[in-house]
């Protein structure tokens, strides 16, 4: 038996998704990974209630974003701020659609532990769970998480869609930190994303293909943030980023 088939043995996992079809397949995968203690939640309110029942015994919450009665981003913020009345360091794996870019920046600001793009594959699930159990994380203070504005995100994704504060580009086109607009910044280099080292500092914003801000300039790229961007690569297709370097040189992407 492979190690992955027993990786969840003895762990309690919760799957929160209002789509029963999606929940069914994720539950089946979790069982195949050795878990026999599975909690299911059908919407945001149910998720919060089940979280309180689980307390510190929960290993991972697999959380869908687009749910009624508190969306996934609201649940994540409540966990990190302590409003959910469960451990603030609860591991949260966020399920996203391939176009849910608007939530990514806020989720990363709330220290989401992993992203998983639907439809979910077992290989991707194993990869994310392995990272969650291996990564270290230091929580920020509650006031930092309180300051993360999720209202605009929730309104735009769930219907109200107030005017965007960032420029938009047509669906299907791409916009990169180093390409929108092209410019030379002293002391920076354009580096292939796969070659970016932990600790690098962004010199330009990183945006999704739809123009949504994912990470702002001056962000320090920790291992956790780089992992989150790698998890989103099938959707964001980030080829290059512009980072600060000690000595100004030619672009590595040229």
PDB file of C-alpha atoms in Angstrom:
ATOM      1  CA  UNK A   1       0.000   0.000   0.000  1.00  0.00           C
ATOM      2  CA  UNK A   2       1.404   3.419  -0.968  1.00  0.00           C
ATOM      3  CA  UNK A   3       2.061   6.001   1.733  1.00  0.00           C
ATOM      4  CA  UNK A   4      -0.576   8.313   0.274  1.00  0.00           C
ATOM      5  CA  UNK A   5      -3.257   5.686   0.895  1.00  0.00           C
ATOM      6  CA  UNK A   6      -2.697   5.979   4.636  1.00  0.00           C
ATOM      7  CA  UNK A   7      -1.774   9.677   4.895  1.00  0.00           C
ATOM      8  CA  UNK A   8      -5.126  10.577   6.490  1.00  0.00           C
ATOM      9  CA  UNK A   9      -5.357   7.593   8.817  1.00  0.00           C
ATOM     10  CA  UNK A  10      -6.344   8.768  12.300  1.00  0.00           C
ATOM     11  CA  UNK A  11      -7.161  12.292  11.126  1.00  0.00           C
ATOM     12  CA  UNK A  12     -10.493  14.097  11.099  1.00  0.00           C
ATOM     13  CA  UNK A  13     -11.268  15.964   7.862  1.00  0.00           C
ATOM     14  CA  UNK A  14     -14.197  18.261   7.125  1.00  0.00           C
ATOM     15  CA  UNK A  15     -15.482  18.957   3.615  1.00  0.00           C
ATOM     16  CA  UNK A  16     -17.729  22.016   3.308  1.00  0.00           C
ATOM     17  CA  UNK A  17     -19.426  22.399  -0.068  1.00  0.00           C
ATOM     18  CA  UNK A  18     -23.062  23.095  -0.914  1.00  0.00           C
ATOM     19  CA  UNK A  19     -22.795  21.033  -4.110  1.00  0.00           C
ATOM     20  CA  UNK A  20     -23.547  17.442  -3.096  1.00  0.00           C
ATOM     21  CA  UNK A  21     -22.013  16.060  -6.310  1.00  0.00           C
ATOM     22  CA  UNK A  22     -18.675  17.786  -5.646  1.00  0.00           C
ATOM     23  CA  UNK A  23     -18.773  16.862  -1.958  1.00  0.00           C
ATOM     24  CA  UNK A  24     -19.406  13.201  -2.795  1.00  0.00           C
ATOM     25  CA  UNK A  25     -16.276  12.882  -4.941  1.00  0.00           C
ATOM     26  CA  UNK A  26     -14.019  14.696  -2.471  1.00  0.00           C
ATOM     27  CA  UNK A  27     -15.319  12.491   0.358  1.00  0.00           C
ATOM     28  CA  UNK A  28     -14.583   9.393  -1.730  1.00  0.00           C
ATOM     29  CA  UNK A  29     -11.007  10.577  -2.339  1.00  0.00           C
ATOM     30  CA  UNK A  30     -10.501  11.316   1.349  1.00  0.00           C
ATOM     31  CA  UNK A  31     -11.666   7.803   2.221  1.00  0.00           C
ATOM     32  CA  UNK A  32      -9.227   6.359  -0.322  1.00  0.00           C
ATOM     33  CA  UNK A  33      -6.448   8.229   1.513  1.00  0.00           C
ATOM     34  CA  UNK A  34      -7.218   6.333   4.715  1.00  0.00           C
ATOM     35  CA  UNK A  35      -9.581   8.705   6.500  1.00  0.00           C
ATOM     36  CA  UNK A  36     -12.570   7.193   8.286  1.00  0.00           C
ATOM     37  CA  UNK A  37     -13.477  10.300  10.329  1.00  0.00           C
ATOM     38  CA  UNK A  38     -15.132  12.664   7.857  1.00  0.00           C
ATOM     39  CA  UNK A  39     -17.423  15.572   8.687  1.00  0.00           C
ATOM     40  CA  UNK A  40     -19.615  17.107   5.972  1.00  0.00           C
ATOM     41  CA  UNK A  41     -21.133  20.598   5.906  1.00  0.00           C
ATOM     42  CA  UNK A  42     -23.636  21.839   3.330  1.00  0.00           C
ATOM     43  CA  UNK A  43     -23.311  25.634   3.681  1.00  0.00           C
ATOM     44  CA  UNK A  44     -21.447  28.332   5.601  1.00  0.00           C
ATOM     45  CA  UNK A  45     -23.666  28.292   8.678  1.00  0.00           C
ATOM     46  CA  UNK A  46     -23.450  24.496   8.898  1.00  0.00           C
ATOM     47  CA  UNK A  47     -19.668  24.743   8.536  1.00  0.00           C
ATOM     48  CA  UNK A  48     -19.373  27.091  11.519  1.00  0.00           C
ATOM     49  CA  UNK A  49     -21.594  24.832  13.632  1.00  0.00           C
ATOM     50  CA  UNK A  50     -19.626  21.712  12.709  1.00  0.00           C
ATOM     51  CA  UNK A  51     -16.326  23.495  13.384  1.00  0.00           C
ATOM     52  CA  UNK A  52     -17.380  24.217  16.954  1.00  0.00           C
ATOM     53  CA  UNK A  53     -18.274  20.552  17.455  1.00  0.00           C
ATOM     54  CA  UNK A  54     -14.888  19.426  16.119  1.00  0.00           C
ATOM     55  CA  UNK A  55     -12.817  21.945  18.073  1.00  0.00           C
ATOM     56  CA  UNK A  56      -9.131  21.074  18.150  1.00  0.00           C
ATOM     57  CA  UNK A  57      -9.700  17.566  16.755  1.00  0.00           C
ATOM     58  CA  UNK A  58      -9.992  18.778  13.137  1.00  0.00           C
ATOM     59  CA  UNK A  59      -6.910  18.218  10.959  1.00  0.00           C
ATOM     60  CA  UNK A  60      -8.047  20.042   7.809  1.00  0.00           C
ATOM     61  CA  UNK A  61     -11.107  21.963   6.627  1.00  0.00           C
ATOM     62  CA  UNK A  62     -11.653  21.629   2.867  1.00  0.00           C
ATOM     63  CA  UNK A  63     -13.728  24.714   2.198  1.00  0.00           C
ATOM     64  CA  UNK A  64     -15.613  25.793  -0.911  1.00  0.00           C
ATOM     65  CA  UNK A  65     -15.819  29.529  -1.525  1.00  0.00           C
ATOM     66  CA  UNK A  66     -19.239  29.946  -3.101  1.00  0.00           C
ATOM     67  CA  UNK A  67     -21.689  28.726  -0.443  1.00  0.00           C
ATOM     68  CA  UNK A  68     -24.923  30.207   0.954  1.00  0.00           C
ATOM     69  CA  UNK A  69     -25.284  31.395   4.560  1.00  0.00           C
ATOM     70  CA  UNK A  70     -21.666  32.657   4.871  1.00  0.00           C
ATOM     71  CA  UNK A  71     -19.325  32.095   1.942  1.00  0.00           C
ATOM     72  CA  UNK A  72     -15.989  30.344   2.371  1.00  0.00           C
ATOM     73  CA  UNK A  73     -13.975  33.559   2.569  1.00  0.00           C
ATOM     74  CA  UNK A  74     -16.149  34.777   5.451  1.00  0.00           C
ATOM     75  CA  UNK A  75     -15.663  31.458   7.259  1.00  0.00           C
ATOM     76  CA  UNK A  76     -11.895  31.683   6.748  1.00  0.00           C
ATOM     77  CA  UNK A  77     -11.793  35.218   8.149  1.00  0.00           C
ATOM     78  CA  UNK A  78     -13.883  34.183  11.156  1.00  0.00           C
ATOM     79  CA  UNK A  79     -11.432  31.355  11.859  1.00  0.00           C
ATOM     80  CA  UNK A  80      -8.358  33.575  11.645  1.00  0.00           C
ATOM     81  CA  UNK A  81      -9.872  36.369  13.760  1.00  0.00           C
ATOM     82  CA  UNK A  82     -11.192  33.967  16.402  1.00  0.00           C
ATOM     83  CA  UNK A  83     -14.840  34.798  15.687  1.00  0.00           C
ATOM     84  CA  UNK A  84     -15.538  31.164  14.749  1.00  0.00           C
ATOM     85  CA  UNK A  85     -14.590  30.106  18.293  1.00  0.00           C
ATOM     86  CA  UNK A  86     -12.220  27.420  17.031  1.00  0.00           C
ATOM     87  CA  UNK A  87      -8.406  27.359  16.950  1.00  0.00           C
ATOM     88  CA  UNK A  88      -7.214  30.246  14.768  1.00  0.00           C
ATOM     89  CA  UNK A  89      -4.534  28.035  13.237  1.00  0.00           C
ATOM     90  CA  UNK A  90      -7.059  25.552  11.831  1.00  0.00           C
ATOM     91  CA  UNK A  91      -5.758  24.265   8.483  1.00  0.00           C
ATOM     92  CA  UNK A  92      -7.954  25.492   5.606  1.00  0.00           C
ATOM     93  CA  UNK A  93      -7.767  24.205   2.033  1.00  0.00           C
ATOM     94  CA  UNK A  94      -9.831  26.473  -0.229  1.00  0.00           C
ATOM     95  CA  UNK A  95     -11.707  25.002  -3.196  1.00  0.00           C
ATOM     96  CA  UNK A  96     -11.914  27.461  -6.083  1.00  0.00           C
ATOM     97  CA  UNK A  97     -13.232  27.609  -9.615  1.00  0.00           C
ATOM     98  CA  UNK A  98     -10.772  28.361 -12.405  1.00  0.00           C
ATOM     99  CA  UNK A  99     -12.102  31.935 -12.632  1.00  0.00           C
ATOM    100  CA  UNK A 100     -12.453  32.808  -8.916  1.00  0.00           C
ATOM    101  CA  UNK A 101      -9.427  35.104  -9.088  1.00  0.00           C
ATOM    102  CA  UNK A 102     -11.081  37.874  -7.105  1.00  0.00           C
ATOM    103  CA  UNK A 103     -10.950  35.822  -3.900  1.00  0.00           C
ATOM    104  CA  UNK A 104      -7.317  34.747  -4.162  1.00  0.00           C
ATOM    105  CA  UNK A 105      -5.661  37.892  -2.853  1.00  0.00           C
ATOM    106  CA  UNK A 106      -7.971  38.095   0.165  1.00  0.00           C
ATOM    107  CA  UNK A 107      -7.581  34.373   0.891  1.00  0.00           C
ATOM    108  CA  UNK A 108      -3.794  34.679   0.855  1.00  0.00           C
ATOM    109  CA  UNK A 109      -4.005  37.722   3.151  1.00  0.00           C
ATOM    110  CA  UNK A 110      -6.009  35.505   5.515  1.00  0.00           C
ATOM    111  CA  UNK A 111      -3.276  32.831   5.385  1.00  0.00           C
ATOM    112  CA  UNK A 112      -5.222  30.149   3.566  1.00  0.00           C
ATOM    113  CA  UNK A 113      -3.178  26.952   3.749  1.00  0.00           C
ATOM    114  CA  UNK A 114      -3.718  25.746   0.178  1.00  0.00           C
ATOM    115  CA  UNK A 115      -5.771  26.261  -2.975  1.00  0.00           C
ATOM    116  CA  UNK A 116      -7.364  23.431  -4.936  1.00  0.00           C
ATOM    117  CA  UNK A 117      -8.924  24.169  -8.310  1.00  0.00           C
ATOM    118  CA  UNK A 118     -12.093  22.301  -9.254  1.00  0.00           C
ATOM    119  CA  UNK A 119     -12.601  19.696 -10.590  1.00  0.00           C
ATOM    120  CA  UNK A 120     -10.510  18.034  -7.892  1.00  0.00           C
ATOM    121  CA  UNK A 121      -8.095  15.221  -8.742  1.00  0.00           C
ATOM    122  CA  UNK A 122      -6.678  12.814  -6.180  1.00  0.00           C
ATOM    123  CA  UNK A 123      -3.105  13.705  -7.179  1.00  0.00           C
ATOM    124  CA  UNK A 124      -3.744  17.402  -6.579  1.00  0.00           C
ATOM    125  CA  UNK A 125      -5.490  16.670  -3.275  1.00  0.00           C
ATOM    126  CA  UNK A 126      -2.536  14.559  -2.068  1.00  0.00           C
ATOM    127  CA  UNK A 127      -0.122  17.322  -3.097  1.00  0.00           C
ATOM    128  CA  UNK A 128      -2.040  20.017  -1.171  1.00  0.00           C
ATOM    129  CA  UNK A 129      -2.489  17.891   1.954  1.00  0.00           C
ATOM    130  CA  UNK A 130       1.198  16.981   1.945  1.00  0.00           C
ATOM    131  CA  UNK A 131       2.106  20.682   1.853  1.00  0.00           C
ATOM    132  CA  UNK A 132      -0.352  21.543   4.613  1.00  0.00           C
ATOM    133  CA  UNK A 133       1.111  18.944   6.967  1.00  0.00           C
ATOM    134  CA  UNK A 134       4.697  19.974   6.119  1.00  0.00           C
ATOM    135  CA  UNK A 135       4.502  23.773   6.031  1.00  0.00           C
ATOM    136  CA  UNK A 136       5.147  25.949   9.040  1.00  0.00           C
ATOM    137  CA  UNK A 137       3.063  29.055   9.631  1.00  0.00           C
ATOM    138  CA  UNK A 138       3.074  31.912  12.096  1.00  0.00           C
ATOM    139  CA  UNK A 139      -0.323  33.498  12.582  1.00  0.00           C
ATOM    140  CA  UNK A 140      -0.618  37.252  12.502  1.00  0.00           C
ATOM    141  CA  UNK A 141      -2.461  39.155  15.210  1.00  0.00           C
ATOM    142  CA  UNK A 142      -6.256  39.230  14.994  1.00  0.00           C
ATOM    143  CA  UNK A 143      -6.326  42.940  14.081  1.00  0.00           C
ATOM    144  CA  UNK A 144      -4.315  42.194  10.915  1.00  0.00           C
ATOM    145  CA  UNK A 145      -6.904  39.658   9.784  1.00  0.00           C
ATOM    146  CA  UNK A 146      -9.745  41.977  10.813  1.00  0.00           C
ATOM    147  CA  UNK A 147      -8.371  44.593   8.429  1.00  0.00           C
ATOM    148  CA  UNK A 148      -8.676  42.280   5.381  1.00  0.00           C
ATOM    149  CA  UNK A 149     -11.631  43.617   3.397  1.00  0.00           C
ATOM    150  CA  UNK A 150     -13.702  40.711   2.097  1.00  0.00           C
ATOM    151  CA  UNK A 151     -16.964  42.589   1.528  1.00  0.00           C
ATOM    152  CA  UNK A 152     -16.001  43.881  -1.911  1.00  0.00           C
ATOM    153  CA  UNK A 153     -14.841  40.407  -2.914  1.00  0.00           C
ATOM    154  CA  UNK A 154     -18.038  38.760  -1.705  1.00  0.00           C
ATOM    155  CA  UNK A 155     -20.263  41.308  -3.448  1.00  0.00           C
ATOM    156  CA  UNK A 156     -18.451  41.028  -6.758  1.00  0.00           C
ATOM    157  CA  UNK A 157     -18.430  37.237  -6.821  1.00  0.00           C
ATOM    158  CA  UNK A 158     -21.897  36.678  -5.394  1.00  0.00           C
ATOM    159  CA  UNK A 159     -23.789  39.260  -7.404  1.00  0.00           C
ATOM    160  CA  UNK A 160     -23.607  42.944  -6.519  1.00  0.00           C
ATOM    161  CA  UNK A 161     -20.316  43.599  -8.337  1.00  0.00           C
ATOM    162  CA  UNK A 162     -19.544  47.232  -7.469  1.00  0.00           C
ATOM    163  CA  UNK A 163     -17.158  49.095  -9.789  1.00  0.00           C
ATOM    164  CA  UNK A 164     -13.687  47.583  -9.864  1.00  0.00           C
ATOM    165  CA  UNK A 165     -10.835  49.480  -8.293  1.00  0.00           C
ATOM    166  CA  UNK A 166      -8.381  47.822 -10.678  1.00  0.00           C
ATOM    167  CA  UNK A 167      -8.173  47.848 -14.491  1.00  0.00           C
ATOM    168  CA  UNK A 168      -9.840  44.926 -16.213  1.00  0.00           C
ATOM    169  CA  UNK A 169      -8.793  43.065 -19.343  1.00  0.00           C
ATOM    170  CA  UNK A 170     -10.904  40.827 -21.595  1.00  0.00           C
ATOM    171  CA  UNK A 171     -11.319  37.194 -20.536  1.00  0.00           C
ATOM    172  CA  UNK A 172      -8.870  34.963 -22.320  1.00  0.00           C
ATOM    173  CA  UNK A 173      -6.121  37.596 -22.469  1.00  0.00           C
ATOM    174  CA  UNK A 174      -3.279  37.799 -20.009  1.00  0.00           C
ATOM    175  CA  UNK A 175      -1.685  40.499 -17.926  1.00  0.00           C
ATOM    176  CA  UNK A 176       1.603  39.983 -16.126  1.00  0.00           C
ATOM    177  CA  UNK A 177       3.408  41.942 -13.461  1.00  0.00           C
ATOM    178  CA  UNK A 178       6.222  42.541 -15.925  1.00  0.00           C
ATOM    179  CA  UNK A 179       3.974  43.307 -18.911  1.00  0.00           C
ATOM    180  CA  UNK A 180       1.318  45.782 -17.725  1.00  0.00           C
ATOM    181  CA  UNK A 181       2.588  48.259 -18.670  1.00  0.00           C
ATOM    182  CA  UNK A 182       6.172  47.356 -19.701  1.00  0.00           C
ATOM    183  CA  UNK A 183       8.654  49.540 -17.879  1.00  0.00           C
ATOM    184  CA  UNK A 184      12.173  49.494 -16.558  1.00  0.00           C
ATOM    185  CA  UNK A 185      12.577  49.824 -12.798  1.00  0.00           C
ATOM    186  CA  UNK A 186      16.128  50.415 -11.559  1.00  0.00           C
ATOM    187  CA  UNK A 187      17.446  47.641  -9.369  1.00  0.00           C
ATOM    188  CA  UNK A 188      15.007  44.999 -10.628  1.00  0.00           C
ATOM    189  CA  UNK A 189      15.038  41.977 -12.914  1.00  0.00           C
ATOM    190  CA  UNK A 190      12.390  40.057 -14.811  1.00  0.00           C
ATOM    191  CA  UNK A 191      12.687  36.463 -13.579  1.00  0.00           C
ATOM    192  CA  UNK A 192      11.003  33.257 -14.688  1.00  0.00           C
ATOM    193  CA  UNK A 193       8.471  32.344 -12.000  1.00  0.00           C
ATOM    194  CA  UNK A 194       9.939  28.857 -11.573  1.00  0.00           C
ATOM    195  CA  UNK A 195      13.303  30.445 -10.697  1.00  0.00           C
ATOM    196  CA  UNK A 196      12.069  32.887  -8.051  1.00  0.00           C
ATOM    197  CA  UNK A 197      13.786  32.281  -4.716  1.00  0.00           C
ATOM    198  CA  UNK A 198      12.143  32.356  -1.304  1.00  0.00           C
ATOM    199  CA  UNK A 199      12.542  35.842   0.154  1.00  0.00           C
ATOM    200  CA  UNK A 200      12.441  37.686  -3.180  1.00  0.00           C
ATOM    201  CA  UNK A 201      10.572  41.011  -3.126  1.00  0.00           C
ATOM    202  CA  UNK A 202       8.073  41.863  -5.860  1.00  0.00           C
ATOM    203  CA  UNK A 203       8.857  45.031  -7.788  1.00  0.00           C
ATOM    204  CA  UNK A 204       5.481  45.059  -9.550  1.00  0.00           C
ATOM    205  CA  UNK A 205       1.966  43.823  -8.824  1.00  0.00           C
ATOM    206  CA  UNK A 206       1.047  40.271  -9.802  1.00  0.00           C
ATOM    207  CA  UNK A 207      -2.393  40.057 -11.384  1.00  0.00           C
ATOM    208  CA  UNK A 208      -4.689  37.283 -12.570  1.00  0.00           C
ATOM    209  CA  UNK A 209      -5.539  36.956 -16.281  1.00  0.00           C
ATOM    210  CA  UNK A 210      -8.723  38.972 -15.590  1.00  0.00           C
ATOM    211  CA  UNK A 211      -6.772  41.810 -14.012  1.00  0.00           C
ATOM    212  CA  UNK A 212      -7.512  40.967 -10.372  1.00  0.00           C
ATOM    213  CA  UNK A 213      -4.713  41.883  -7.962  1.00  0.00           C
ATOM    214  CA  UNK A 214      -3.183  38.752  -6.461  1.00  0.00           C
ATOM    215  CA  UNK A 215      -0.091  40.182  -4.761  1.00  0.00           C
ATOM    216  CA  UNK A 216       1.046  43.772  -4.506  1.00  0.00           C
ATOM    217  CA  UNK A 217       4.465  45.258  -5.216  1.00  0.00           C
ATOM    218  CA  UNK A 218       6.842  45.108  -2.227  1.00  0.00           C
ATOM    219  CA  UNK A 219       5.393  41.754  -1.086  1.00  0.00           C
ATOM    220  CA  UNK A 220       8.064  39.418   0.267  1.00  0.00           C
ATOM    221  CA  UNK A 221       7.612  36.040  -1.410  1.00  0.00           C
ATOM    222  CA  UNK A 222       7.703  33.525   1.397  1.00  0.00           C
ATOM    223  CA  UNK A 223       7.692  29.792   0.714  1.00  0.00           C
ATOM    224  CA  UNK A 224       3.990  29.742   1.612  1.00  0.00           C
ATOM    225  CA  UNK A 225       3.103  32.469  -0.897  1.00  0.00           C
ATOM    226  CA  UNK A 226       5.146  30.830  -3.637  1.00  0.00           C
ATOM    227  CA  UNK A 227       3.369  27.534  -2.942  1.00  0.00           C
ATOM    228  CA  UNK A 228      -0.036  29.235  -3.188  1.00  0.00           C
ATOM    229  CA  UNK A 229       0.909  30.747  -6.573  1.00  0.00           C
ATOM    230  CA  UNK A 230       2.173  27.363  -7.812  1.00  0.00           C
ATOM    231  CA  UNK A 231      -1.140  25.777  -6.827  1.00  0.00           C
ATOM    232  CA  UNK A 232      -2.934  28.353  -8.976  1.00  0.00           C
ATOM    233  CA  UNK A 233      -0.614  28.006 -11.966  1.00  0.00           C
ATOM    234  CA  UNK A 234      -3.078  25.971 -14.093  1.00  0.00           C
ATOM    235  CA  UNK A 235      -5.380  28.995 -13.993  1.00  0.00           C
ATOM    236  CA  UNK A 236      -3.126  32.052 -13.722  1.00  0.00           C
ATOM    237  CA  UNK A 237      -0.276  30.815 -15.973  1.00  0.00           C
ATOM    238  CA  UNK A 238       2.291  33.123 -14.395  1.00  0.00           C
ATOM    239  CA  UNK A 239       5.438  32.990 -16.519  1.00  0.00           C
ATOM    240  CA  UNK A 240       7.538  35.864 -15.189  1.00  0.00           C
ATOM    241  CA  UNK A 241       7.607  38.297 -12.286  1.00  0.00           C
ATOM    242  CA  UNK A 242       9.699  41.394 -11.687  1.00  0.00           C
ATOM    243  CA  UNK A 243      11.648  41.363  -8.439  1.00  0.00           C
ATOM    244  CA  UNK A 244      14.203  43.574  -6.737  1.00  0.00           C
ATOM    245  CA  UNK A 245      17.834  42.506  -7.063  1.00  0.00           C
ATOM    246  CA  UNK A 246      20.973  43.708  -5.318  1.00  0.00           C
ATOM    247  CA  UNK A 247      22.657  44.679  -8.563  1.00  0.00           C
ATOM    248  CA  UNK A 248      20.756  45.999 -11.545  1.00  0.00           C
ATOM    249  CA  UNK A 249      21.181  43.715 -14.514  1.00  0.00           C
ATOM    250  CA  UNK A 250      19.585  42.537 -17.685  1.00  0.00           C
ATOM    251  CA  UNK A 251      16.252  40.711 -17.623  1.00  0.00           C
ATOM    252  CA  UNK A 252      16.644  36.959 -17.258  1.00  0.00           C
ATOM    253  CA  UNK A 253      13.582  36.457 -19.424  1.00  0.00           C
ATOM    254  CA  UNK A 254      15.061  38.247 -22.405  1.00  0.00           C
TER     255      UNK A 254
END
